[in-house]
Amino acid sequence: MPIKLTSIPSILVGLRFVLALLLFFDALDHQTSWFFILAYLLAVFSDIFDGIIARRLNVSTIQLRQADSWADICLYLCVALSIWLVYPQVLIDFRLPLLLAVAAQVTLFSLSLLKFRKFPSFHTYTAKFWGLTLLIATVSLFVFNNSVPFWLAIALCYLNSIEEIVMVLVLPIWQCDILSVFEAMEKRKSLLLEADSVKEA
């Protein structure tokens, strides 16, 4: 049975869930093979192209974007678990900045749940840059045994968390695919104007 073009973004999101679990299973013996980096790169490329293809095919639904966010969480959780299994000392060395990063993300998700009853799914520019720095840091660690780039990834996590926390506070209703805090400000204005016009009508 041929695959429909419109199904490709969903397939790529599902593939990322599968690859995330395979990364974890590859690290269970406290070492990784060439497959780990190959699968991780494939997962990152699936993350890049699922959104691009979805917009081109006009199938970028809220459900798909939320699933994309969950796939990202699953991927990086499995990467973190893999690092703990293979390079536990790295997580110990970075424990304080990592705990602060986790606290920032938990704050973001908690605020979004409290205000909107949904997890955030903004896909901001800072999130994209954060993903890029995570790619560099992960490849650097698993290929070159170098953990220094994690400082940059952690810094981008702080920046992204702060921006998205402000966006959650600013926006009156849940929104996805808001690329920056400046776009969130503009969206807030348009939503409030729309609400005022409805009241006047």
Short mmCIF file of C-alpha atoms in Angstrom, two decimals:
data_model
loop_
_atom_site.label_atom_id
_atom_site.label_comp_id
_atom_site.label_asym_id
_atom_site.label_seq_id
_atom_site.Cartn_x
_atom_site.Cartn_y
_atom_site.Cartn_z
CA MET A 1 0.00 0.00 0.00
CA PRO A 2 1.64 3.28 -1.09
CA ILE A 3 2.38 5.94 1.52
CA LYS A 4 0.39 9.14 1.11
CA LEU A 5 2.50 12.29 0.84
CA THR A 6 0.40 13.93 3.53
CA SER A 7 1.38 11.13 5.95
CA ILE A 8 5.12 11.81 5.68
CA PRO A 9 5.30 14.43 8.51
CA SER A 10 3.46 12.07 10.89
CA ILE A 11 5.74 9.21 9.89
CA LEU A 12 8.81 11.35 10.58
CA VAL A 13 7.47 12.28 14.03
CA GLY A 14 6.77 8.61 14.78
CA LEU A 15 10.23 7.68 13.51
CA ARG A 16 11.76 10.08 16.04
CA PHE A 17 10.02 8.28 18.91
CA VAL A 18 11.36 4.94 17.66
CA LEU A 19 14.90 6.26 17.15
CA ALA A 20 14.91 7.81 20.63
CA LEU A 21 14.18 4.43 22.21
CA LEU A 22 16.81 2.74 20.03
CA LEU A 23 19.40 5.25 21.25
CA PHE A 24 18.61 4.31 24.83
CA PHE A 25 18.75 0.58 24.10
CA ASP A 26 22.11 1.01 22.34
CA ALA A 27 23.53 2.61 25.49
CA LEU A 28 22.20 0.03 27.95
CA ASP A 29 25.50 -1.86 27.99
CA HIS A 30 27.29 1.41 29.00
CA GLN A 31 28.82 1.89 25.57
CA THR A 32 27.56 2.95 22.15
CA SER A 33 28.24 1.80 18.61
CA TRP A 34 28.39 3.71 15.33
CA PHE A 35 24.61 3.19 15.20
CA PHE A 36 24.08 5.67 18.04
CA ILE A 37 25.38 8.71 16.17
CA LEU A 38 23.76 7.59 12.91
CA ALA A 39 20.37 7.17 14.58
CA TYR A 40 20.74 10.44 16.47
CA LEU A 41 21.56 12.38 13.29
CA LEU A 42 18.60 10.74 11.54
CA ALA A 43 16.34 11.78 14.43
CA VAL A 44 17.58 15.38 14.22
CA PHE A 45 17.00 15.49 10.45
CA SER A 46 13.50 14.08 10.94
CA ASP A 47 12.86 16.94 13.38
CA ILE A 48 14.02 19.50 10.84
CA PHE A 49 12.09 18.15 7.89
CA ASP A 50 8.79 17.10 9.46
CA GLY A 51 7.77 20.73 9.99
CA ILE A 52 9.06 21.87 6.60
CA ILE A 53 7.21 19.10 4.76
CA ALA A 54 4.05 19.61 6.83
CA ARG A 55 3.92 23.30 5.91
CA ARG A 56 4.61 22.57 2.24
CA LEU A 57 1.78 19.99 2.18
CA ASN A 58 -0.48 22.22 4.28
CA VAL A 59 -0.96 19.53 6.96
CA SER A 60 0.70 21.37 9.86
CA THR A 61 -2.09 20.77 12.39
CA ILE A 62 -2.02 21.57 16.10
CA GLN A 63 -2.08 17.83 16.87
CA LEU A 64 0.95 17.23 14.66
CA ARG A 65 2.91 20.10 16.21
CA GLN A 66 2.11 18.85 19.71
CA ALA A 67 3.22 15.34 18.74
CA ASP A 68 6.41 16.90 17.36
CA SER A 69 7.07 18.53 20.73
CA TRP A 70 6.53 15.23 22.55
CA ALA A 71 8.90 13.49 20.12
CA ASP A 72 11.55 16.12 20.92
CA ILE A 73 11.08 15.55 24.66
CA CYS A 74 11.36 11.79 24.20
CA LEU A 75 14.48 12.14 22.04
CA TYR A 76 16.41 14.37 24.42
CA LEU A 77 15.30 12.42 27.48
CA CYS A 78 16.71 9.27 25.88
CA VAL A 79 19.91 11.13 24.97
CA ALA A 80 20.24 12.30 28.60
CA LEU A 81 19.71 8.74 29.87
CA SER A 82 22.28 7.48 27.36
CA ILE A 83 24.82 10.03 28.60
CA TRP A 84 24.16 8.89 32.16
CA LEU A 85 24.79 5.28 31.14
CA VAL A 86 27.92 5.92 29.06
CA TYR A 87 29.41 9.14 30.49
CA PRO A 88 28.01 9.49 34.04
CA GLN A 89 30.89 11.71 35.12
CA VAL A 90 29.82 14.36 32.60
CA LEU A 91 26.41 14.69 34.25
CA ILE A 92 28.06 14.77 37.67
CA ASP A 93 30.46 17.51 36.54
CA PHE A 94 27.59 19.57 35.08
CA ARG A 95 25.09 18.74 37.83
CA LEU A 96 24.44 22.30 39.07
CA PRO A 97 23.89 24.02 35.70
CA LEU A 98 21.91 20.98 34.52
CA LEU A 99 19.66 21.07 37.58
CA LEU A 100 19.03 24.78 36.95
CA ALA A 101 18.21 23.98 33.31
CA VAL A 102 15.77 21.26 34.39
CA ALA A 103 14.19 23.64 36.90
CA ALA A 104 13.75 26.27 34.16
CA GLN A 105 12.04 23.76 31.86
CA VAL A 106 9.83 22.41 34.66
CA THR A 107 8.79 25.99 35.46
CA LEU A 108 7.90 26.59 31.81
CA PHE A 109 5.84 23.41 31.50
CA SER A 110 4.14 23.96 34.87
CA LEU A 111 3.10 27.52 33.99
CA SER A 112 1.74 26.39 30.63
CA LEU A 113 -0.24 23.56 32.24
CA LEU A 114 -1.64 25.86 34.92
CA LYS A 115 -2.64 28.59 32.46
CA PHE A 116 -3.62 26.65 29.33
CA ARG A 117 -4.00 23.02 30.49
CA LYS A 118 -1.52 22.16 27.71
CA PHE A 119 2.22 21.82 27.33
CA PRO A 120 3.97 24.59 25.35
CA SER A 121 4.56 23.98 21.64
CA PHE A 122 6.06 27.25 20.42
CA HIS A 123 8.94 25.95 18.25
CA THR A 124 10.78 29.25 18.73
CA TYR A 125 14.01 30.33 17.06
CA THR A 126 15.79 29.96 20.42
CA ALA A 127 14.50 26.38 20.64
CA LYS A 128 15.93 25.69 17.17
CA PHE A 129 19.31 27.14 18.16
CA TRP A 130 19.17 25.13 21.38
CA GLY A 131 18.57 21.98 19.35
CA LEU A 132 21.57 22.83 17.17
CA THR A 133 23.83 23.28 20.20
CA LEU A 134 22.55 20.00 21.65
CA LEU A 135 23.47 18.32 18.36
CA ILE A 136 26.98 19.76 18.52
CA ALA A 137 27.38 18.84 22.20
CA THR A 138 26.11 15.28 21.77
CA VAL A 139 28.24 14.52 18.72
CA SER A 140 31.24 16.12 20.41
CA LEU A 141 30.79 13.90 23.47
CA PHE A 142 30.03 10.57 21.80
CA VAL A 143 32.50 10.95 18.93
CA PHE A 144 35.34 13.05 20.39
CA ASN A 145 34.81 12.50 24.14
CA ASN A 146 34.63 16.30 24.58
CA SER A 147 31.99 17.74 26.93
CA VAL A 148 32.91 21.45 26.65
CA PRO A 149 30.12 22.30 24.11
CA PHE A 150 27.54 21.38 26.75
CA TRP A 151 28.13 24.81 28.33
CA LEU A 152 26.71 26.44 25.19
CA ALA A 153 23.77 24.02 25.06
CA ILE A 154 22.92 24.75 28.70
CA ALA A 155 23.16 28.51 28.10
CA LEU A 156 20.73 28.20 25.17
CA CYS A 157 18.40 26.17 27.38
CA TYR A 158 18.30 29.06 29.87
CA LEU A 159 17.64 31.57 27.09
CA ASN A 160 14.89 29.47 25.53
CA SER A 161 13.24 28.75 28.87
CA ILE A 162 13.16 32.42 29.87
CA GLU A 163 11.77 33.47 26.49
CA GLU A 164 9.04 30.84 26.48
CA ILE A 165 8.08 31.54 30.11
CA VAL A 166 7.52 35.19 29.13
CA MET A 167 5.50 34.03 26.11
CA VAL A 168 3.26 31.86 28.29
CA LEU A 169 2.66 34.81 30.61
CA VAL A 170 1.98 37.19 27.71
CA LEU A 171 -0.37 35.13 25.56
CA PRO A 172 -4.04 35.10 26.65
CA ILE A 173 -4.74 31.70 25.05
CA TRP A 174 -2.62 28.68 24.07
CA GLN A 175 -0.85 29.04 20.73
CA CYS A 176 1.61 26.91 18.77
CA ASP A 177 4.33 27.88 16.29
CA ILE A 178 5.00 31.32 17.77
CA LEU A 179 8.61 31.91 16.81
CA SER A 180 9.70 34.58 19.30
CA VAL A 181 8.60 36.67 22.25
CA PHE A 182 8.18 39.62 19.85
CA GLU A 183 5.77 37.60 17.73
CA ALA A 184 3.95 36.61 20.93
CA MET A 185 3.51 40.30 21.81
CA GLU A 186 2.00 40.99 18.38
CA LYS A 187 -0.22 37.92 18.68
CA ARG A 188 -1.42 39.10 22.09
CA LYS A 189 -2.42 42.47 20.61
CA SER A 190 -4.35 40.88 17.75
CA LEU A 191 -6.11 38.40 20.06
CA LEU A 192 -7.13 41.14 22.49
CA LEU A 193 -8.37 43.35 19.67
CA GLU A 194 -10.34 40.43 18.27
CA ALA A 195 -11.86 39.75 21.69
CA ASP A 196 -12.81 43.43 22.09
CA SER A 197 -14.48 43.50 18.68
CA VAL A 198 -16.51 40.41 19.54
CA LYS A 199 -17.66 42.02 22.79
CA GLU A 200 -18.69 45.22 20.99
CA ALA A 201 -20.61 43.23 18.38
#
